[in-house]
Amino acid sequence: MISSHDARLRSVIVGLGCYLPSRILSNADLEKTLDTTDEWIVQRTGIRQRHIAGEEERTSTLGLKAARAALADAGLNADDIDLVIVATSTPDYTFPAVATQIQAGLGMLGGVAFDLQAVCSGFVFAVATADKFLVSGSHRRALVIGAETFSRILDWNDRATCVLFGDGAGAVILEAREGNGTTADRGVLTTHLRSDGRHRDKLYVDGGPSSTRTTGHLRMEGREVFRHAVSMVTDVVQAAFASTGTTAEDLDWFVPHQANRRIIDASAEKLGIASEKVVTTVDLHGNTSAASVPLALCVARNDGRIKPGDLVMIEAMGGGFTWGAALIRW
Ligand code: ACO
């Protein structure tokens, strides 16, 4: 008899890969063109530098490189994947989806590929979506990518926003594997997603195909976003703890969306998560929107912090507003 726990499918992370464009833009570089200082940027955000995509690089270029790295990490071929989800708010074109371009770039002849748009929460939303496909048994292996070129939608004369963002991509491969239904299982243990469209004007892009017929630029009421961020993030993380009977003490790593060092620190403190468990890359990458969480996972896995069996909480908050968390046993 199988105690009180039932055998069930889990979405286990079997591969991870990332890509950052080679060009680095430092705060000192920005001082040359903007009325800003390294001191202001570091003190308010923790950001010291960000990567900027080259002229020939597009979101699909970045995402494809991260996808190839994740496949190599997993020891898999493109044909082993039957689901591709790309989280992005900066697609190469209005359509087709970045995901189908990456599908073609990988030489995939089967499976299904589509984009998902939840701004900075996109990767968490995409992991949650892929998890639903995999645990239903309809698909076996998902390639989930967060890829962004926010440098292309910034107003480089607006010092309040352009210093905050950067470009990059990260990808994970999730595989459906049998678990026993407990929190000791490897894989995605729970996901919690939320949105509230009333906050549109606090964080948006002022253009699009059906309104201005242009791409537009990112606009943000930074102070207002900041005001909501901590409570939204802690709400979904606490929901993830409650639904799995876990606590901040059980957590090995907290991998938050990398928007602002002060939001990360305040969230961890409110949640009672020890600072040494918090993975922070905002200093090196800036806010890469949907790419920020997989990029941070890469850094912490590659430097030996995240190991198989570790309990990892990812979370994000972004335009919409959207926000979400996922608890994963690595
Ligand atoms: N350099 C120097 N001064 C600046 C800069 C800059 N780069 N940017 C703004 N300032 C000035 C402002 O003009 C203002 O000057 P004033 O007082 O003379 O009017 C002053 O600094 C304070 O501006 P605030 O906007 O109030 O500064 P604040 O302390 O709120 O910090 C920041 C701004 C960093 C944007 C912060 O509000 C923040 O991080 N907000 C959250 C952003 C976020 O988390 N976004 C996540 C989601 S992103 C997504 O989904 C795409």
PDB file of C-alpha atoms in Angstrom, residues 94-278:
ATOM      1  CA  THR A  94       4.670  41.145 -33.680  1.00  0.00           C
ATOM      2  CA  PHE A  95       4.329  37.646 -35.124  1.00  0.00           C
ATOM      3  CA  PRO A  96       5.346  34.870 -35.609  1.00  0.00           C
ATOM      4  CA  ALA A  97       6.200  33.904 -32.049  1.00  0.00           C
ATOM      5  CA  VAL A  98       9.828  33.840 -30.943  1.00  0.00           C
ATOM      6  CA  ALA A  99       9.159  30.250 -29.827  1.00  0.00           C
ATOM      7  CA  THR A 100       8.461  29.013 -33.352  1.00  0.00           C
ATOM      8  CA  GLN A 101      11.621  30.744 -34.621  1.00  0.00           C
ATOM      9  CA  ILE A 102      13.633  28.988 -31.909  1.00  0.00           C
ATOM     10  CA  GLN A 103      11.864  25.718 -32.750  1.00  0.00           C
ATOM     11  CA  ALA A 104      13.034  26.108 -36.366  1.00  0.00           C
ATOM     12  CA  GLY A 105      16.509  27.233 -35.253  1.00  0.00           C
ATOM     13  CA  LEU A 106      16.879  24.047 -33.230  1.00  0.00           C
ATOM     14  CA  GLY A 107      15.768  21.966 -36.214  1.00  0.00           C
ATOM     15  CA  MET A 108      12.709  20.644 -34.368  1.00  0.00           C
ATOM     16  CA  LEU A 109      10.233  19.034 -36.734  1.00  0.00           C
ATOM     17  CA  GLY A 110       7.600  18.111 -34.154  1.00  0.00           C
ATOM     18  CA  GLY A 111       6.074  19.381 -30.955  1.00  0.00           C
ATOM     19  CA  VAL A 112       4.392  22.711 -30.269  1.00  0.00           C
ATOM     20  CA  ALA A 113       5.929  26.115 -29.602  1.00  0.00           C
ATOM     21  CA  PHE A 114       4.333  29.354 -28.436  1.00  0.00           C
ATOM     22  CA  ASP A 115       5.123  32.610 -26.629  1.00  0.00           C
ATOM     23  CA  LEU A 116       3.774  33.723 -23.287  1.00  0.00           C
ATOM     24  CA  GLN A 117       3.674  37.366 -22.228  1.00  0.00           C
ATOM     25  CA  ALA A 118       3.616  38.265 -18.545  1.00  0.00           C
ATOM     26  CA  VAL A 119       6.479  40.789 -18.619  1.00  0.00           C
ATOM     27  CA  CYS A 120       8.945  40.239 -15.742  1.00  0.00           C
ATOM     28  CA  SER A 121       6.831  37.369 -14.351  1.00  0.00           C
ATOM     29  CA  GLY A 122       6.962  35.599 -17.711  1.00  0.00           C
ATOM     30  CA  PHE A 123       9.434  32.864 -16.785  1.00  0.00           C
ATOM     31  CA  VAL A 124       7.522  31.886 -13.628  1.00  0.00           C
ATOM     32  CA  PHE A 125       4.268  31.872 -15.634  1.00  0.00           C
ATOM     33  CA  ALA A 126       5.925  29.755 -18.351  1.00  0.00           C
ATOM     34  CA  VAL A 127       7.285  27.228 -15.830  1.00  0.00           C
ATOM     35  CA  ALA A 128       3.796  26.966 -14.299  1.00  0.00           C
ATOM     36  CA  THR A 129       2.226  26.518 -17.755  1.00  0.00           C
ATOM     37  CA  ALA A 130       4.740  23.875 -18.847  1.00  0.00           C
ATOM     38  CA  ASP A 131       4.196  22.076 -15.531  1.00  0.00           C
ATOM     39  CA  LYS A 132       0.443  21.814 -16.258  1.00  0.00           C
ATOM     40  CA  PHE A 133       1.198  20.243 -19.676  1.00  0.00           C
ATOM     41  CA  LEU A 134       3.720  17.787 -18.249  1.00  0.00           C
ATOM     42  CA  VAL A 135       1.790  16.598 -15.186  1.00  0.00           C
ATOM     43  CA  SER A 136      -1.308  16.074 -17.354  1.00  0.00           C
ATOM     44  CA  GLY A 137       0.703  13.527 -19.336  1.00  0.00           C
ATOM     45  CA  SER A 138       0.053  15.286 -22.669  1.00  0.00           C
ATOM     46  CA  HIS A 139       3.729  16.242 -23.175  1.00  0.00           C
ATOM     47  CA  ARG A 140       7.016  14.737 -21.992  1.00  0.00           C
ATOM     48  CA  ARG A 141       9.736  17.381 -22.147  1.00  0.00           C
ATOM     49  CA  ALA A 142       9.411  21.142 -22.176  1.00  0.00           C
ATOM     50  CA  LEU A 143      11.965  23.759 -23.117  1.00  0.00           C
ATOM     51  CA  VAL A 144      11.063  26.900 -21.157  1.00  0.00           C
ATOM     52  CA  ILE A 145      12.926  30.046 -22.146  1.00  0.00           C
ATOM     53  CA  GLY A 146      12.957  33.594 -20.803  1.00  0.00           C
ATOM     54  CA  ALA A 147      14.500  35.877 -23.447  1.00  0.00           C
ATOM     55  CA  GLU A 148      14.460  39.655 -23.682  1.00  0.00           C
ATOM     56  CA  THR A 149      15.994  42.623 -25.476  1.00  0.00           C
ATOM     57  CA  PHE A 150      14.584  45.396 -23.271  1.00  0.00           C
ATOM     58  CA  SER A 151      17.315  47.720 -24.587  1.00  0.00           C
ATOM     59  CA  ARG A 152      15.162  48.018 -27.729  1.00  0.00           C
ATOM     60  CA  ILE A 153      12.097  49.412 -25.905  1.00  0.00           C
ATOM     61  CA  LEU A 154      13.871  51.800 -23.539  1.00  0.00           C
ATOM     62  CA  ASP A 155      13.746  55.565 -23.847  1.00  0.00           C
ATOM     63  CA  TRP A 156      17.478  56.186 -23.544  1.00  0.00           C
ATOM     64  CA  ASN A 157      16.783  59.797 -22.541  1.00  0.00           C
ATOM     65  CA  ASP A 158      14.660  58.751 -19.541  1.00  0.00           C
ATOM     66  CA  ARG A 159      17.158  58.286 -16.714  1.00  0.00           C
ATOM     67  CA  ALA A 160      14.424  56.950 -14.399  1.00  0.00           C
ATOM     68  CA  THR A 161      13.974  53.796 -16.518  1.00  0.00           C
ATOM     69  CA  CYS A 162      16.864  53.237 -18.936  1.00  0.00           C
ATOM     70  CA  VAL A 163      19.439  52.600 -16.195  1.00  0.00           C
ATOM     71  CA  LEU A 164      17.397  49.687 -14.823  1.00  0.00           C
ATOM     72  CA  PHE A 165      17.210  47.141 -17.645  1.00  0.00           C
ATOM     73  CA  GLY A 166      19.447  44.795 -19.629  1.00  0.00           C
ATOM     74  CA  ASP A 167      19.285  42.014 -22.242  1.00  0.00           C
ATOM     75  CA  GLY A 168      19.767  38.261 -21.889  1.00  0.00           C
ATOM     76  CA  ALA A 169      18.210  34.805 -22.022  1.00  0.00           C
ATOM     77  CA  GLY A 170      17.952  31.705 -19.873  1.00  0.00           C
ATOM     78  CA  ALA A 171      16.362  28.310 -20.460  1.00  0.00           C
ATOM     79  CA  VAL A 172      15.415  25.201 -18.537  1.00  0.00           C
ATOM     80  CA  ILE A 173      14.340  21.759 -19.705  1.00  0.00           C
ATOM     81  CA  LEU A 174      11.576  20.171 -17.670  1.00  0.00           C
ATOM     82  CA  GLU A 175      10.946  16.429 -17.927  1.00  0.00           C
ATOM     83  CA  ALA A 176       7.879  14.536 -16.694  1.00  0.00           C
ATOM     84  CA  ARG A 177       9.011  11.942 -14.168  1.00  0.00           C
ATOM     85  CA  GLU A 178       7.175   9.772 -11.694  1.00  0.00           C
ATOM     86  CA  GLY A 179       7.195  11.077  -8.118  1.00  0.00           C
ATOM     87  CA  ASN A 180       5.446   9.878  -4.972  1.00  0.00           C
ATOM     88  CA  GLY A 181       3.446  13.036  -4.312  1.00  0.00           C
ATOM     89  CA  THR A 182       5.503  14.335  -1.388  1.00  0.00           C
ATOM     90  CA  THR A 183       7.688  17.424  -1.067  1.00  0.00           C
ATOM     91  CA  ALA A 184      10.696  15.077  -1.169  1.00  0.00           C
ATOM     92  CA  ASP A 185       9.997  14.586  -4.901  1.00  0.00           C
ATOM     93  CA  ARG A 186      12.322  16.283  -7.348  1.00  0.00           C
ATOM     94  CA  GLY A 187      10.599  18.778  -9.637  1.00  0.00           C
ATOM     95  CA  VAL A 188       8.027  21.562  -9.507  1.00  0.00           C
ATOM     96  CA  LEU A 189       6.154  21.103  -6.219  1.00  0.00           C
ATOM     97  CA  THR A 190       3.691  23.984  -6.498  1.00  0.00           C
ATOM     98  CA  THR A 191       3.040  27.149  -8.531  1.00  0.00           C
ATOM     99  CA  HIS A 192       1.017  30.260  -7.672  1.00  0.00           C
ATOM    100  CA  LEU A 193       0.174  32.909 -10.259  1.00  0.00           C
ATOM    101  CA  ARG A 194      -1.744  36.159  -9.905  1.00  0.00           C
ATOM    102  CA  SER A 195      -2.558  39.285 -11.913  1.00  0.00           C
ATOM    103  CA  ASP A 196      -4.384  42.570 -11.454  1.00  0.00           C
ATOM    104  CA  GLY A 197      -4.997  44.603 -14.606  1.00  0.00           C
ATOM    105  CA  ARG A 198      -6.012  47.739 -12.713  1.00  0.00           C
ATOM    106  CA  HIS A 199      -2.321  48.640 -12.367  1.00  0.00           C
ATOM    107  CA  ARG A 200      -1.697  49.050 -16.099  1.00  0.00           C
ATOM    108  CA  ASP A 201      -0.616  52.680 -15.958  1.00  0.00           C
ATOM    109  CA  LYS A 202       2.133  52.075 -13.411  1.00  0.00           C
ATOM    110  CA  LEU A 203       4.220  49.963 -15.798  1.00  0.00           C
ATOM    111  CA  TYR A 204       3.545  49.739 -19.538  1.00  0.00           C
ATOM    112  CA  VAL A 205       4.885  50.295 -23.038  1.00  0.00           C
ATOM    113  CA  ASP A 206       3.346  53.303 -24.778  1.00  0.00           C
ATOM    114  CA  GLY A 207       3.013  51.680 -28.183  1.00  0.00           C
ATOM    115  CA  GLY A 208       1.810  48.563 -29.977  1.00  0.00           C
ATOM    116  CA  PRO A 209       0.375  47.269 -33.256  1.00  0.00           C
ATOM    117  CA  SER A 210      -3.282  47.992 -32.537  1.00  0.00           C
ATOM    118  CA  SER A 211      -2.852  51.331 -30.765  1.00  0.00           C
ATOM    119  CA  THR A 212       0.014  53.462 -32.099  1.00  0.00           C
ATOM    120  CA  ARG A 213       1.240  51.009 -34.781  1.00  0.00           C
ATOM    121  CA  THR A 214       4.702  51.514 -33.317  1.00  0.00           C
ATOM    122  CA  THR A 215       6.767  49.540 -30.818  1.00  0.00           C
ATOM    123  CA  GLY A 216       6.711  52.221 -28.136  1.00  0.00           C
ATOM    124  CA  HIS A 217       8.851  52.761 -25.043  1.00  0.00           C
ATOM    125  CA  LEU A 218       8.728  51.440 -21.508  1.00  0.00           C
ATOM    126  CA  ARG A 219       7.099  53.802 -19.001  1.00  0.00           C
ATOM    127  CA  MET A 220       7.089  53.249 -15.264  1.00  0.00           C
ATOM    128  CA  GLU A 221       6.038  54.944 -12.070  1.00  0.00           C
ATOM    129  CA  GLY A 222       8.967  53.416 -10.216  1.00  0.00           C
ATOM    130  CA  ARG A 223       7.914  54.444  -6.740  1.00  0.00           C
ATOM    131  CA  GLU A 224       4.398  53.003  -7.238  1.00  0.00           C
ATOM    132  CA  VAL A 225       5.765  49.712  -8.580  1.00  0.00           C
ATOM    133  CA  PHE A 226       8.142  49.503  -5.640  1.00  0.00           C
ATOM    134  CA  ARG A 227       5.274  50.144  -3.211  1.00  0.00           C
ATOM    135  CA  HIS A 228       3.345  47.080  -4.464  1.00  0.00           C
ATOM    136  CA  ALA A 229       6.249  44.753  -5.252  1.00  0.00           C
ATOM    137  CA  VAL A 230       7.162  43.471  -1.792  1.00  0.00           C
ATOM    138  CA  SER A 231       3.613  42.632  -0.667  1.00  0.00           C
ATOM    139  CA  MET A 232       2.755  40.954  -3.983  1.00  0.00           C
ATOM    140  CA  VAL A 233       5.881  38.827  -4.014  1.00  0.00           C
ATOM    141  CA  THR A 234       5.584  37.781  -0.375  1.00  0.00           C
ATOM    142  CA  ASP A 235       1.905  36.886  -0.912  1.00  0.00           C
ATOM    143  CA  VAL A 236       2.660  34.241  -3.576  1.00  0.00           C
ATOM    144  CA  VAL A 237       5.758  32.908  -1.821  1.00  0.00           C
ATOM    145  CA  GLN A 238       3.743  32.429   1.371  1.00  0.00           C
ATOM    146  CA  ALA A 239       1.030  30.684  -0.671  1.00  0.00           C
ATOM    147  CA  ALA A 240       3.701  28.286  -2.002  1.00  0.00           C
ATOM    148  CA  PHE A 241       4.948  27.577   1.530  1.00  0.00           C
ATOM    149  CA  ALA A 242       1.389  27.045   2.842  1.00  0.00           C
ATOM    150  CA  SER A 243       0.321  24.677   0.075  1.00  0.00           C
ATOM    151  CA  THR A 244       3.369  22.429   0.571  1.00  0.00           C
ATOM    152  CA  GLY A 245       3.680  22.652   4.363  1.00  0.00           C
ATOM    153  CA  THR A 246       7.197  24.066   3.981  1.00  0.00           C
ATOM    154  CA  THR A 247       8.780  27.112   5.624  1.00  0.00           C
ATOM    155  CA  ALA A 248      11.541  29.615   4.969  1.00  0.00           C
ATOM    156  CA  GLU A 249      13.857  27.395   7.045  1.00  0.00           C
ATOM    157  CA  ASP A 250      13.334  24.460   4.667  1.00  0.00           C
ATOM    158  CA  LEU A 251      14.406  26.555   1.703  1.00  0.00           C
ATOM    159  CA  ASP A 252      17.940  26.146   0.340  1.00  0.00           C
ATOM    160  CA  TRP A 253      17.804  28.974  -2.217  1.00  0.00           C
ATOM    161  CA  PHE A 254      15.572  31.963  -2.874  1.00  0.00           C
ATOM    162  CA  VAL A 255      15.919  33.050  -6.514  1.00  0.00           C
ATOM    163  CA  PRO A 256      13.815  36.193  -6.982  1.00  0.00           C
ATOM    164  CA  HIS A 257      13.222  38.313 -10.055  1.00  0.00           C
ATOM    165  CA  GLN A 258      16.153  40.698 -10.290  1.00  0.00           C
ATOM    166  CA  ALA A 259      14.621  44.183 -10.542  1.00  0.00           C
ATOM    167  CA  ASN A 260      16.030  46.022  -7.585  1.00  0.00           C
ATOM    168  CA  ARG A 261      18.307  44.990  -4.729  1.00  0.00           C
ATOM    169  CA  ARG A 262      16.136  46.810  -2.195  1.00  0.00           C
ATOM    170  CA  ILE A 263      12.983  44.912  -3.271  1.00  0.00           C
ATOM    171  CA  ILE A 264      14.886  41.602  -3.064  1.00  0.00           C
ATOM    172  CA  ASP A 265      16.275  42.345   0.409  1.00  0.00           C
ATOM    173  CA  ALA A 266      12.954  43.648   1.767  1.00  0.00           C
ATOM    174  CA  SER A 267      11.061  40.601   0.419  1.00  0.00           C
ATOM    175  CA  ALA A 268      13.554  38.122   1.893  1.00  0.00           C
ATOM    176  CA  GLU A 269      13.451  39.894   5.234  1.00  0.00           C
ATOM    177  CA  LYS A 270       9.633  39.941   5.351  1.00  0.00           C
ATOM    178  CA  LEU A 271       9.580  36.222   4.478  1.00  0.00           C
ATOM    179  CA  GLY A 272      12.198  35.362   7.111  1.00  0.00           C
ATOM    180  CA  ILE A 273      14.616  34.002   4.498  1.00  0.00           C
ATOM    181  CA  ALA A 274      18.259  34.219   5.608  1.00  0.00           C
ATOM    182  CA  SER A 275      20.300  36.576   3.420  1.00  0.00           C
ATOM    183  CA  GLU A 276      22.887  33.877   2.595  1.00  0.00           C
ATOM    184  CA  LYS A 277      20.116  31.880   0.839  1.00  0.00           C
ATOM    185  CA  VAL A 278      19.247  34.763  -1.503  1.00  0.00           C
TER     186      VAL A 278
END
